[in-house]
Short mmCIF file of C-alpha atoms in Angstrom, two decimals:
data_model
loop_
_atom_site.label_atom_id
_atom_site.label_comp_id
_atom_site.label_asym_id
_atom_site.label_seq_id
_atom_site.Cartn_x
_atom_site.Cartn_y
_atom_site.Cartn_z
CA MET Y 1 66.36 89.46 183.18
CA ASN Y 2 63.62 91.87 182.26
CA ILE Y 3 59.89 91.41 182.88
CA ALA Y 4 59.16 90.47 179.24
CA ASP Y 5 61.65 87.60 179.45
CA LYS Y 6 60.10 86.39 182.68
CA ILE Y 7 56.66 86.39 181.09
CA LYS Y 8 58.01 84.48 178.09
CA TRP Y 9 59.62 81.89 180.39
CA LEU Y 10 56.33 81.45 182.26
CA LEU Y 11 54.46 81.15 178.96
CA ALA Y 12 56.90 78.53 177.69
CA LEU Y 13 56.67 76.64 180.99
CA GLY Y 14 52.88 76.71 180.66
CA ILE Y 15 53.08 75.36 177.12
CA PHE Y 16 55.46 72.57 178.19
CA SER Y 17 53.13 71.72 181.07
CA ALA Y 18 50.10 71.72 178.78
CA ALA Y 19 51.87 69.29 176.45
CA ILE Y 20 52.71 66.90 179.27
CA VAL Y 21 49.36 67.08 181.04
CA GLY Y 22 47.43 66.95 177.76
CA ASN Y 23 49.30 63.83 176.68
CA SER Y 24 48.38 62.13 179.96
CA TYR Y 25 44.80 63.37 180.00
CA TYR Y 26 43.78 62.58 176.41
CA THR Y 27 44.78 58.91 176.37
CA GLU Y 28 41.75 57.94 174.29
CA ILE Y 29 43.05 59.96 171.33
CA ALA Y 30 45.32 58.07 168.92
CA PHE Y 31 48.98 57.93 169.90
CA LEU Y 32 50.16 59.53 166.65
CA TYR Y 33 47.99 62.61 167.18
CA ARG Y 34 49.15 62.98 170.77
CA VAL Y 35 52.80 62.75 169.69
CA LEU Y 36 52.25 65.34 166.98
CA ALA Y 37 50.52 67.63 169.47
CA VAL Y 38 53.34 67.27 172.02
CA VAL Y 39 56.01 67.91 169.39
CA GLY Y 40 54.09 70.92 168.10
CA LEU Y 41 53.68 72.38 171.58
CA PHE Y 42 57.35 71.77 172.40
CA LEU Y 43 58.34 73.55 169.19
CA MET Y 44 56.03 76.45 170.05
CA ALA Y 45 57.53 76.75 173.54
CA THR Y 46 61.05 76.55 172.12
CA ILE Y 47 60.26 79.36 169.69
CA VAL Y 48 58.95 81.45 172.58
CA LEU Y 49 62.14 80.76 174.54
CA ALA Y 50 64.28 81.63 171.51
CA THR Y 51 62.96 85.20 171.68
CA THR Y 52 64.37 85.73 175.18
CA VAL Y 53 67.84 87.11 175.89
CA PHE Y 54 68.99 83.67 177.06
CA GLY Y 55 67.47 81.98 174.01
CA SER Y 56 69.09 84.34 171.53
CA GLY Y 57 72.43 83.79 173.27
CA ALA Y 58 71.95 80.03 173.04
CA ILE Y 59 71.16 80.25 169.34
CA LYS Y 60 74.24 82.40 168.78
CA LEU Y 61 76.35 79.84 170.66
CA LEU Y 62 74.98 76.99 168.51
CA ARG Y 63 75.80 78.89 165.33
CA GLU Y 64 79.33 79.61 166.54
CA SER Y 65 79.73 75.94 167.48
CA ARG Y 66 78.86 74.89 163.94
CA VAL Y 67 81.51 77.26 162.59
CA GLU Y 68 84.09 75.81 165.01
CA MET Y 69 83.15 72.25 164.02
CA ARG Y 70 84.06 73.10 160.42
CA ARG Y 71 87.50 74.29 161.56
CA VAL Y 72 88.36 71.08 163.38
CA VAL Y 73 91.04 68.95 161.76
CA TRP Y 74 89.72 65.41 162.10
CA PRO Y 75 92.18 62.51 162.28
CA THR Y 76 92.61 60.26 159.30
CA ARG Y 77 91.55 56.61 159.35
CA ILE Y 78 95.17 55.51 159.80
CA GLU Y 79 95.71 57.90 162.75
CA THR Y 80 92.50 56.67 164.37
CA THR Y 81 93.53 53.03 163.92
CA GLN Y 82 97.01 53.69 165.34
CA THR Y 83 95.59 55.50 168.35
CA PHE Y 84 93.13 52.65 168.94
CA MET Y 85 95.94 50.09 168.81
CA VAL Y 86 98.05 52.05 171.33
CA VAL Y 87 95.11 52.41 173.72
CA PHE Y 88 94.12 48.76 173.32
CA GLY Y 89 97.72 47.63 173.92
CA ALA Y 90 97.96 49.80 177.04
CA ILE Y 91 94.72 48.30 178.35
CA VAL Y 92 96.00 44.76 177.78
CA VAL Y 93 99.29 45.54 179.55
CA LEU Y 94 97.47 47.12 182.49
CA CYS Y 95 95.05 44.17 182.73
CA LEU Y 96 97.99 41.75 182.86
CA PHE Y 97 99.75 43.91 185.47
CA PHE Y 98 96.70 44.09 187.72
CA TRP Y 99 96.03 40.37 187.28
CA ALA Y 100 99.61 39.60 188.36
CA LEU Y 101 99.37 42.04 191.27
CA GLU Y 102 96.07 40.54 192.42
CA SER Y 103 97.52 37.02 192.15
CA LEU Y 104 100.58 38.04 194.18
CA LEU Y 105 98.46 39.68 196.86
CA ALA Y 106 96.15 36.65 197.00
CA MET Y 107 99.17 34.36 197.40
CA LEU Y 108 100.64 36.57 200.16
CA THR Y 109 97.28 36.70 201.93
CA LYS Y 110 97.02 32.91 201.77
CA LEU Y 111 100.55 32.57 203.20
CA ILE Y 112 99.88 34.98 206.05
CA LEU Y 113 96.42 33.71 206.97
CA GLY Y 114 97.11 30.05 206.25
#
């Protein structure tokens, strides 16, 4: 990380801090204006961070993720329903199995301990 990036990170941290402290300090100002100020300062700090090496890499990753999301083959409604039914059936079977196992162990414990 070069010195310019470090300065940008410190500047963004200062802007984030100013937003948080300013929101706490200026409680007499209307809530809407404080929210708008905080959102504006957060956007400003995010823009500063976007100009760093890390920020540009993050933006590139987000763009590539959007491209990958378009390539995904999403299941149809029928496939989703069938998968749900299989999972739900497996959960019911496992619940019954563990209920029976717990009942058996409780009965054995009662027999052993009296």
